[in-house]
Amino acid sequence: MSEEVQIRLPLGDMPAGLPESLAAFVRRAGVLAMNRRPPAREWHLDSFSLPSLGVDMSLKKVHEVKRLAEVLEDVCRSVSCDTVLDVGSGEGYLSQVMHHQCHMHVLALDASESFTAGARKRALRIARERIKREKREGTAQDRSGPRVGGQGGDEAASGSPSSPVANPFASMGGPVHVVGCLSPEMTPDDFYSIVGAGMAASGVPCPDDALSSASLGSVRAVMTGLHTCGDLATTMIRLFTNTPSLCALVDVGCCYYRIPSDEDTYTMISERCKALTCSFNAGALKLACEDVHRFTSSSAADHRYDMAVHFYRTILETVMTRLHPRGHPYTVRNMSRKKSAAAASYFEQALARMQRQQQEISRAGGEAPALPTLEDLNSEYAKHEGDFTKVSALLTLRAVLAPVIESLVLLDRWMFLDEHPHITARLVPVFNEDMSPRNIAVLAWKQTQQ
């Protein structure tokens, strides 16, 4: 299989002269995979109302936040809701745009204390810019309502007083950023208990009864997540179906391989998919996250380099699997091009990284699995060096299947929602795939709330 064919096949671009069996395989994969092209529509959110809303965002993140904010605004309008619960909010990029630009009340929840601290610092910078602009333009507003205690809202920046309001998530100053971790088995009461505890710890000046599960759970809200990892997406979907006050869901998932399950296989959540006789292990789920566009947009030289690095990694994992058939805790991750330009330097750097991890495990009192020697790795490479073209062909065929696997994961989530008669659900491509490979959003709303 030539390099040109390897570059073109994953997107279904088949040059003339392919064996019919290979062409049929590629065509079938194309039929089974979901359409990833966003529907034709005019996107109106071209720029941020405050320049600081875009600070620290990559071009990819700017694209994602603008698109998802606009979709969220449409969904909130359709269900007559002005409150958003942003789960897995990270440093608050989406939350802050939803509040300052789309004028929504926002509760931003993330499991990471460091991310939440960063979001609060960022919120303070945005609030200060907003206050300065309003003073300059003579449009300063009376910002009554709970200030975002310790979170960088406008009141925190200006020192103005505040008082509680009926909606504990309602803050004119900025999103309410709290720390909290969701678990797959949690109930709606569990969820709102975590939210209430996070709000109390953050210093939001509400009466205790306003932060109770019953009070928080009475507020109609739209739940959202931008690239929610692993089982966070399915946890949100279950919470949405079980929580009456959640009137809509907008979620874009990612990192499917981080879904914990028995025997390292993906557990379907819909009844229809559970009935299928297939399962996905961690390797298949990682494949579902492959950026096929990266595979196809590279030059011949870049493609050759990528394939070589994959081949070196294949040799490394072959040796590690022989040593530890049940798996090992070591990771290699990406290396600079200089360090992975040849097999010998790649193995040397990979082994050095794993040795550091081995030492950390030992210092923590754990039992660190043995590592191969550099000679073992170089010897294995010499034995299989002639198999490079076979591995390259296999990787190309895997890339062809990546969109199919992701499609089934997403269809499983849609089917689970569709099995609830009072819920309408859609799978909609939102981002440009070449900008953001995980670009399909799960949209759902409860019919009784329309």
Short mmCIF file of C-alpha atoms in Angstrom, two decimals:
data_model
loop_
_atom_site.label_atom_id
_atom_site.label_comp_id
_atom_site.label_asym_id
_atom_site.label_seq_id
_atom_site.Cartn_x
_atom_site.Cartn_y
_atom_site.Cartn_z
CA MET A 1 0.00 0.00 0.00
CA SER A 2 1.64 3.25 -1.15
CA GLU A 3 1.96 6.35 1.04
CA GLU A 4 -0.49 8.18 -1.23
CA VAL A 5 -3.12 5.50 -0.68
CA GLN A 6 -2.49 5.50 3.08
CA ILE A 7 -3.01 9.26 3.24
CA ARG A 8 -6.21 9.27 1.15
CA LEU A 9 -8.10 6.16 2.32
CA PRO A 10 -9.23 7.21 5.85
CA LEU A 11 -11.56 9.86 4.36
CA GLY A 12 -12.89 7.50 1.71
CA ASP A 13 -10.83 8.96 -1.12
CA MET A 14 -10.02 5.88 -3.16
CA PRO A 15 -7.52 6.11 -6.01
CA ALA A 16 -8.04 3.94 -9.08
CA GLY A 17 -6.63 0.45 -9.09
CA LEU A 18 -7.47 -0.59 -5.51
CA PRO A 19 -8.26 -4.28 -4.98
CA GLU A 20 -12.06 -4.66 -4.98
CA SER A 21 -12.08 -6.18 -1.48
CA LEU A 22 -10.25 -3.13 -0.07
CA ALA A 23 -12.49 -0.70 -1.97
CA ALA A 24 -15.59 -2.51 -0.67
CA PHE A 25 -14.26 -2.32 2.90
CA VAL A 26 -13.69 1.44 2.64
CA ARG A 27 -17.10 2.03 1.03
CA ARG A 28 -18.86 0.03 3.75
CA ALA A 29 -17.07 1.96 6.50
CA GLY A 30 -18.16 5.21 4.86
CA VAL A 31 -21.79 4.07 4.85
CA LEU A 32 -21.71 3.04 8.52
CA ALA A 33 -20.04 6.22 9.79
CA MET A 34 -22.14 9.23 10.74
CA ASN A 35 -22.13 12.39 8.69
CA ARG A 36 -19.78 14.84 10.41
CA ARG A 37 -20.48 17.95 8.34
CA PRO A 38 -22.30 20.68 10.34
CA PRO A 39 -25.72 21.56 8.89
CA ALA A 40 -25.90 24.67 6.74
CA ARG A 41 -26.80 27.67 8.87
CA GLU A 42 -25.63 31.17 9.56
CA TRP A 43 -23.40 31.47 12.60
CA HIS A 44 -23.82 34.87 14.23
CA LEU A 45 -21.29 34.81 17.06
CA ASP A 46 -18.34 36.15 15.10
CA SER A 47 -16.46 37.91 17.89
CA PHE A 48 -16.46 38.16 21.66
CA SER A 49 -18.18 41.15 23.25
CA LEU A 50 -15.22 41.53 25.64
CA PRO A 51 -11.69 40.88 24.31
CA SER A 52 -10.70 39.20 27.58
CA LEU A 53 -13.26 36.43 26.92
CA GLY A 54 -10.86 35.08 24.29
CA VAL A 55 -7.68 35.36 26.36
CA ASP A 56 -5.66 32.12 26.64
CA MET A 57 -7.87 30.31 24.11
CA SER A 58 -6.33 28.52 21.15
CA LEU A 59 -7.92 29.02 17.73
CA LYS A 60 -9.48 25.57 18.14
CA LYS A 61 -10.98 26.48 21.51
CA VAL A 62 -12.29 29.81 20.19
CA HIS A 63 -14.07 27.95 17.37
CA GLU A 64 -15.57 25.40 19.77
CA VAL A 65 -16.72 27.93 22.35
CA LYS A 66 -18.33 30.25 19.80
CA ARG A 67 -20.19 27.41 18.08
CA LEU A 68 -21.37 25.68 21.25
CA ALA A 69 -22.38 28.96 22.91
CA GLU A 70 -24.58 29.78 19.93
CA VAL A 71 -26.17 26.31 19.96
CA LEU A 72 -26.71 26.58 23.72
CA GLU A 73 -28.33 29.97 23.36
CA ASP A 74 -30.74 28.56 20.76
CA VAL A 75 -31.61 25.59 23.00
CA CYS A 76 -32.13 27.81 26.07
CA ARG A 77 -34.44 30.04 24.06
CA SER A 78 -36.44 27.07 22.75
CA VAL A 79 -37.11 25.71 26.27
CA SER A 80 -37.51 29.19 27.84
CA CYS A 81 -34.65 28.73 30.28
CA ASP A 82 -31.99 31.24 31.35
CA THR A 83 -29.85 29.01 33.60
CA VAL A 84 -26.98 26.80 32.40
CA LEU A 85 -25.10 24.12 34.34
CA ASP A 86 -21.69 23.71 32.70
CA VAL A 87 -20.23 20.36 33.81
CA GLY A 88 -16.50 19.74 33.38
CA SER A 89 -16.12 23.49 32.87
CA GLY A 90 -12.31 23.58 33.10
CA GLU A 91 -11.06 27.17 33.15
CA GLY A 92 -14.50 28.53 32.37
CA TYR A 93 -14.14 29.48 28.71
CA LEU A 94 -17.67 28.43 27.74
CA SER A 95 -19.23 29.47 31.07
CA GLN A 96 -17.90 33.00 30.87
CA VAL A 97 -19.07 33.48 27.28
CA MET A 98 -22.52 32.12 28.17
CA HIS A 99 -22.79 34.61 31.04
CA HIS A 100 -21.21 37.78 29.65
CA GLN A 101 -22.17 37.44 25.99
CA CYS A 102 -25.35 35.36 26.06
CA HIS A 103 -26.62 36.81 29.37
CA MET A 104 -27.31 33.47 31.06
CA HIS A 105 -27.03 32.55 34.73
CA VAL A 106 -24.27 29.92 34.84
CA LEU A 107 -23.12 27.37 37.40
CA ALA A 108 -19.70 26.00 36.32
CA LEU A 109 -18.70 22.70 37.93
CA ASP A 110 -15.30 21.01 37.60
CA ALA A 111 -13.54 18.27 39.56
CA SER A 112 -10.17 20.08 39.43
CA GLU A 113 -9.41 22.65 42.11
CA SER A 114 -6.57 24.08 40.01
CA PHE A 115 -8.80 24.51 36.94
CA THR A 116 -11.49 26.14 39.06
CA ALA A 117 -8.96 28.49 40.65
CA GLY A 118 -7.77 29.44 37.17
CA ALA A 119 -11.37 30.03 36.07
CA ARG A 120 -11.96 32.38 38.99
CA LYS A 121 -8.84 34.40 38.21
CA ARG A 122 -9.88 34.62 34.59
CA ALA A 123 -13.40 35.66 35.62
CA LEU A 124 -11.98 38.52 37.71
CA ARG A 125 -10.04 39.84 34.73
CA ILE A 126 -13.15 39.70 32.53
CA ALA A 127 -15.28 41.38 35.20
CA ARG A 128 -12.82 44.24 35.56
CA GLU A 129 -12.77 44.81 31.80
CA ARG A 130 -16.56 44.82 31.73
CA ILE A 131 -16.81 47.34 34.59
CA LYS A 132 -14.26 49.66 32.97
CA ARG A 133 -16.15 49.55 29.67
CA GLU A 134 -19.49 50.28 31.34
CA LYS A 135 -18.04 53.22 33.25
CA ARG A 136 -16.41 54.56 30.10
CA GLU A 137 -19.62 54.21 28.09
CA GLY A 138 -21.89 55.34 30.90
CA THR A 139 -23.80 52.06 30.92
CA ALA A 140 -22.94 50.84 34.44
CA GLN A 141 -25.66 48.59 35.83
CA ASP A 142 -26.98 47.94 39.32
CA ARG A 143 -25.72 44.44 39.92
CA SER A 144 -27.92 43.21 42.71
CA GLY A 145 -28.03 39.51 43.42
CA PRO A 146 -25.46 37.15 44.87
CA ARG A 147 -21.93 38.17 44.15
CA VAL A 148 -19.65 35.31 43.22
CA GLY A 149 -17.83 35.17 46.50
CA GLY A 150 -14.12 34.70 45.92
CA GLN A 151 -14.78 34.01 42.26
CA GLY A 152 -14.01 37.20 40.41
CA GLY A 153 -17.50 38.48 39.65
CA ASP A 154 -18.18 42.17 38.98
CA GLU A 155 -19.21 42.77 42.58
CA ALA A 156 -15.98 41.17 43.80
CA ALA A 157 -14.08 43.52 41.53
CA SER A 158 -16.03 46.65 42.46
CA GLY A 159 -16.75 45.97 46.12
CA SER A 160 -20.49 46.68 45.73
CA PRO A 161 -22.91 44.98 48.15
CA SER A 162 -25.15 42.12 47.16
CA SER A 163 -28.15 40.20 48.43
CA PRO A 164 -29.57 36.74 47.72
CA VAL A 165 -32.19 36.19 44.99
CA ALA A 166 -34.62 33.36 44.31
CA ASN A 167 -32.36 31.64 41.76
CA PRO A 168 -29.14 30.79 43.65
CA PHE A 169 -27.31 30.49 40.32
CA ALA A 170 -28.31 34.04 39.35
CA SER A 171 -25.28 36.31 39.52
CA MET A 172 -24.87 39.44 37.46
CA GLY A 173 -21.16 39.31 38.19
CA GLY A 174 -20.15 36.16 36.38
CA PRO A 175 -20.50 32.38 36.43
CA VAL A 176 -20.54 30.64 39.81
CA HIS A 177 -17.41 28.45 39.68
CA VAL A 178 -17.41 25.49 42.08
CA VAL A 179 -15.44 22.29 42.63
CA GLY A 180 -17.29 18.99 42.51
CA CYS A 181 -16.91 15.48 41.10
CA LEU A 182 -19.70 13.44 39.55
CA SER A 183 -19.96 9.65 39.75
CA PRO A 184 -21.91 7.31 37.44
CA GLU A 185 -24.23 6.01 40.18
CA MET A 186 -25.22 9.39 41.62
CA THR A 187 -28.83 10.46 42.04
CA PRO A 188 -30.21 13.95 41.39
CA ASP A 189 -30.07 14.60 45.17
CA ASP A 190 -26.42 13.55 45.19
CA PHE A 191 -25.69 15.91 42.32
CA TYR A 192 -27.32 18.94 43.90
CA SER A 193 -25.72 18.13 47.26
CA ILE A 194 -22.33 18.35 45.56
CA VAL A 195 -23.31 21.60 43.84
CA GLY A 196 -24.60 23.10 47.10
CA ALA A 197 -21.48 22.09 49.02
CA GLY A 198 -19.31 23.59 46.31
CA MET A 199 -21.26 26.85 46.33
CA ALA A 200 -21.05 27.07 50.12
CA ALA A 201 -17.30 26.40 50.05
CA SER A 202 -16.92 29.10 47.40
CA GLY A 203 -18.53 31.72 49.63
CA VAL A 204 -21.72 32.35 47.64
CA PRO A 205 -23.82 34.44 50.10
CA CYS A 206 -27.08 32.48 50.03
CA PRO A 207 -29.13 31.23 52.99
CA ASP A 208 -28.45 27.59 53.86
CA ASP A 209 -31.88 26.52 52.67
CA ALA A 210 -31.20 28.08 49.25
CA LEU A 211 -28.25 25.69 48.82
CA SER A 212 -30.17 22.57 49.75
CA SER A 213 -30.74 19.83 47.20
CA ALA A 214 -34.46 20.59 47.14
CA SER A 215 -33.92 24.30 46.50
CA LEU A 216 -31.20 23.90 43.86
CA GLY A 217 -33.10 21.08 42.20
CA SER A 218 -36.16 23.26 41.76
CA VAL A 219 -34.38 25.63 39.35
CA ARG A 220 -34.98 24.82 35.68
CA ALA A 221 -31.65 24.55 33.89
CA VAL A 222 -29.95 23.36 30.72
CA MET A 223 -27.01 21.01 31.35
CA THR A 224 -24.01 21.25 29.05
CA GLY A 225 -20.45 20.00 28.64
CA LEU A 226 -17.72 20.78 26.13
CA HIS A 227 -15.60 17.69 25.48
CA THR A 228 -16.64 15.77 28.56
CA CYS A 229 -14.18 12.92 29.10
CA GLY A 230 -14.95 9.26 29.50
CA ASP A 231 -18.00 8.35 31.56
CA LEU A 232 -18.74 11.97 32.50
CA ALA A 233 -20.86 12.24 29.34
CA THR A 234 -22.96 9.15 30.14
CA THR A 235 -23.26 10.25 33.78
CA MET A 236 -24.68 13.58 32.58
CA ILE A 237 -27.08 11.79 30.23
CA ARG A 238 -28.42 9.61 33.06
CA LEU A 239 -28.75 12.63 35.37
CA PHE A 240 -30.64 14.49 32.68
CA THR A 241 -33.17 11.69 32.27
CA ASN A 242 -33.68 11.37 36.05
CA THR A 243 -33.79 15.06 37.06
CA PRO A 244 -37.11 16.84 36.37
CA SER A 245 -35.61 20.37 36.61
CA LEU A 246 -33.06 19.68 33.84
CA CYS A 247 -35.05 20.67 30.77
CA ALA A 248 -32.37 20.18 28.08
CA LEU A 249 -28.94 18.71 27.48
CA VAL A 250 -26.16 19.84 25.12
CA ASP A 251 -23.02 17.71 25.33
CA VAL A 252 -19.97 17.04 23.18
CA GLY A 253 -18.02 14.05 24.47
CA CYS A 254 -14.42 12.93 23.99
CA CYS A 255 -11.80 10.49 25.35
CA TYR A 256 -14.16 7.52 25.15
CA TYR A 257 -11.41 5.15 26.31
CA ARG A 258 -11.54 6.68 29.80
CA ILE A 259 -14.88 4.97 30.40
CA PRO A 260 -14.37 2.54 33.31
CA SER A 261 -16.06 -0.81 32.90
CA ASP A 262 -15.73 -4.47 33.75
CA GLU A 263 -13.02 -6.40 31.93
CA ASP A 264 -11.81 -3.28 30.13
CA THR A 265 -14.68 -3.22 27.62
CA TYR A 266 -17.16 -0.47 26.82
CA THR A 267 -20.57 -1.11 28.35
CA MET A 268 -23.45 0.07 26.18
CA ILE A 269 -26.08 2.13 28.01
CA SER A 270 -29.05 1.71 25.63
CA GLU A 271 -31.13 -1.45 25.66
CA ARG A 272 -30.87 -1.79 21.88
CA CYS A 273 -27.09 -1.60 21.87
CA LYS A 274 -26.78 -3.91 24.87
CA ALA A 275 -28.46 -6.55 22.72
CA LEU A 276 -25.65 -6.38 20.16
CA THR A 277 -22.99 -9.08 20.25
CA CYS A 278 -20.06 -6.67 19.99
CA SER A 279 -17.89 -4.92 22.55
CA PHE A 280 -15.11 -2.35 22.49
CA ASN A 281 -11.92 -2.62 24.49
CA ALA A 282 -9.70 0.32 25.43
CA GLY A 283 -7.79 0.04 22.15
CA ALA A 284 -10.94 0.34 20.06
CA LEU A 285 -12.16 3.29 22.14
CA LYS A 286 -8.83 5.06 21.69
CA LEU A 287 -9.18 4.46 17.97
CA ALA A 288 -12.60 6.16 18.09
CA CYS A 289 -10.77 9.31 19.23
CA GLU A 290 -8.32 9.33 16.33
CA ASP A 291 -8.04 12.58 14.39
CA VAL A 292 -8.53 11.21 10.89
CA HIS A 293 -7.94 14.65 9.37
CA ARG A 294 -4.47 14.75 10.90
CA PHE A 295 -3.81 11.43 9.20
CA THR A 296 -4.93 12.69 5.80
CA SER A 297 -3.69 16.29 5.80
CA SER A 298 0.00 15.48 6.30
CA SER A 299 2.66 15.60 3.61
CA ALA A 300 4.32 12.40 2.46
CA ALA A 301 7.35 13.18 4.65
CA ASP A 302 5.21 13.89 7.73
CA HIS A 303 3.14 10.79 7.12
CA ARG A 304 6.28 8.67 6.84
CA TYR A 305 7.55 10.10 10.13
CA ASP A 306 4.23 9.47 11.92
CA MET A 307 4.15 5.89 10.68
CA ALA A 308 7.73 5.33 11.81
CA VAL A 309 6.93 6.56 15.34
CA HIS A 310 3.89 4.27 15.46
CA PHE A 311 6.10 1.40 14.37
CA TYR A 312 8.65 2.13 17.12
CA ARG A 313 5.83 2.21 19.64
CA THR A 314 4.53 -1.10 18.31
CA ILE A 315 7.93 -2.68 18.92
CA LEU A 316 8.05 -1.21 22.43
CA GLU A 317 4.58 -2.48 23.34
CA THR A 318 5.32 -5.90 21.86
CA VAL A 319 8.25 -6.28 24.25
CA MET A 320 6.28 -4.84 27.21
CA THR A 321 3.34 -7.17 26.56
CA ARG A 322 5.70 -10.13 26.53
CA LEU A 323 6.99 -9.03 29.95
CA HIS A 324 3.57 -8.10 31.37
CA PRO A 325 0.70 -9.87 29.55
CA ARG A 326 -1.89 -8.29 31.89
CA GLY A 327 -0.73 -4.73 31.23
CA HIS A 328 1.61 -2.19 32.80
CA PRO A 329 1.31 1.33 34.31
CA TYR A 330 3.93 3.08 32.17
CA THR A 331 3.22 5.79 29.60
CA VAL A 332 5.49 7.25 26.92
CA ARG A 333 3.38 9.99 25.33
CA ASN A 334 4.65 12.28 22.59
CA MET A 335 8.31 13.02 22.01
CA SER A 336 10.03 15.76 20.09
CA ARG A 337 10.78 14.99 16.47
CA LYS A 338 14.50 15.07 17.18
CA LYS A 339 14.26 12.43 19.91
CA SER A 340 12.09 10.11 17.82
CA ALA A 341 13.85 10.55 14.48
CA ALA A 342 15.33 7.04 14.66
CA ALA A 343 14.44 3.83 16.45
CA ALA A 344 17.51 3.85 18.71
CA SER A 345 16.89 7.38 20.03
CA TYR A 346 13.17 6.71 20.43
CA PHE A 347 13.79 3.60 22.53
CA GLU A 348 16.40 5.40 24.63
CA GLN A 349 14.05 8.26 25.46
CA ALA A 350 11.05 5.97 26.03
CA LEU A 351 13.03 3.79 28.40
CA ALA A 352 14.30 6.84 30.32
CA ARG A 353 10.72 8.06 30.82
CA MET A 354 9.51 4.68 32.01
CA GLN A 355 12.47 4.36 34.37
CA ARG A 356 11.52 7.66 36.02
CA GLN A 357 7.96 6.39 36.45
CA GLN A 358 9.34 3.13 37.86
CA GLN A 359 11.30 5.08 40.48
CA GLU A 360 8.23 7.14 41.42
CA ILE A 361 6.21 3.95 41.96
CA SER A 362 8.95 2.51 44.16
CA ARG A 363 9.26 5.72 46.20
CA ALA A 364 5.50 5.62 46.80
CA GLY A 365 5.85 2.10 48.21
CA GLY A 366 4.39 0.31 45.22
CA GLU A 367 5.66 -2.67 43.30
CA ALA A 368 7.15 -1.31 40.07
CA PRO A 369 6.95 -3.75 37.13
CA ALA A 370 10.23 -4.65 35.46
CA LEU A 371 11.39 -2.89 32.31
CA PRO A 372 13.22 -4.27 29.27
CA THR A 373 16.77 -3.26 28.50
CA LEU A 374 17.73 -1.00 25.61
CA GLU A 375 19.38 -4.03 24.04
CA ASP A 376 16.06 -5.93 24.21
CA LEU A 377 14.28 -3.15 22.33
CA ASN A 378 16.93 -2.72 19.66
CA SER A 379 17.09 -6.48 19.14
CA GLU A 380 13.30 -6.70 18.69
CA TYR A 381 13.41 -3.83 16.20
CA ALA A 382 16.14 -5.53 14.15
CA LYS A 383 14.03 -8.70 14.07
CA HIS A 384 10.92 -6.91 12.73
CA GLU A 385 12.33 -3.99 10.78
CA GLY A 386 11.06 -5.52 7.53
CA ASP A 387 7.46 -5.47 8.85
CA PHE A 388 7.20 -1.68 8.71
CA THR A 389 4.99 -1.64 5.59
CA LYS A 390 2.63 -4.20 7.14
CA VAL A 391 2.18 -2.08 10.27
CA SER A 392 1.60 1.02 8.13
CA ALA A 393 -1.12 -0.76 6.17
CA LEU A 394 -2.76 -1.98 9.38
CA LEU A 395 -2.76 1.53 10.86
CA THR A 396 -4.42 2.85 7.70
CA LEU A 397 -7.21 0.26 7.91
CA ARG A 398 -7.69 1.12 11.60
CA ALA A 399 -8.05 4.79 10.69
CA VAL A 400 -10.77 3.89 8.20
CA LEU A 401 -12.71 2.23 11.04
CA ALA A 402 -12.27 5.08 13.59
CA PRO A 403 -15.40 7.06 12.54
CA VAL A 404 -17.48 3.86 12.55
CA ILE A 405 -16.60 3.06 16.16
CA GLU A 406 -17.26 6.62 17.31
CA SER A 407 -20.58 6.58 15.48
CA LEU A 408 -21.72 3.51 17.44
CA VAL A 409 -20.67 5.07 20.76
CA LEU A 410 -22.69 8.19 19.93
CA LEU A 411 -25.66 6.23 18.60
CA ASP A 412 -25.73 4.26 21.86
CA ARG A 413 -26.11 7.54 23.77
CA TRP A 414 -28.81 8.78 21.42
CA MET A 415 -30.72 5.47 21.66
CA PHE A 416 -30.61 5.60 25.47
CA LEU A 417 -32.25 9.03 25.39
CA ASP A 418 -34.68 7.92 22.68
CA GLU A 419 -35.85 5.06 24.94
CA HIS A 420 -37.41 7.69 27.24
CA PRO A 421 -40.78 8.66 25.69
CA HIS A 422 -40.80 12.20 27.09
CA ILE A 423 -37.37 13.06 25.63
CA THR A 424 -36.50 14.13 22.10
CA ALA A 425 -32.83 13.69 21.16
CA ARG A 426 -30.62 14.52 18.20
CA LEU A 427 -26.99 14.00 17.18
CA VAL A 428 -25.76 17.15 15.45
CA PRO A 429 -22.28 18.02 14.10
CA VAL A 430 -21.46 21.44 15.53
CA PHE A 431 -17.76 22.11 14.93
CA ASN A 432 -15.79 22.00 11.71
CA GLU A 433 -14.18 18.57 11.75
CA ASP A 434 -10.82 19.81 10.54
CA MET A 435 -10.74 22.22 13.51
CA SER A 436 -12.18 19.89 16.16
CA PRO A 437 -12.38 16.14 15.41
CA ARG A 438 -14.83 15.39 18.25
CA ASN A 439 -17.49 17.58 16.74
CA ILE A 440 -20.86 15.86 17.27
CA ALA A 441 -23.15 17.16 20.01
CA VAL A 442 -25.85 15.22 21.80
CA LEU A 443 -28.88 17.52 21.95
CA ALA A 444 -31.89 16.50 24.04
CA TRP A 445 -34.93 18.19 25.53
CA LYS A 446 -37.94 17.10 27.51
CA GLN A 447 -41.19 17.44 25.62
CA THR A 448 -43.15 18.50 28.69
CA GLN A 449 -40.83 21.48 29.02
CA GLN A 450 -41.37 22.86 25.50
#
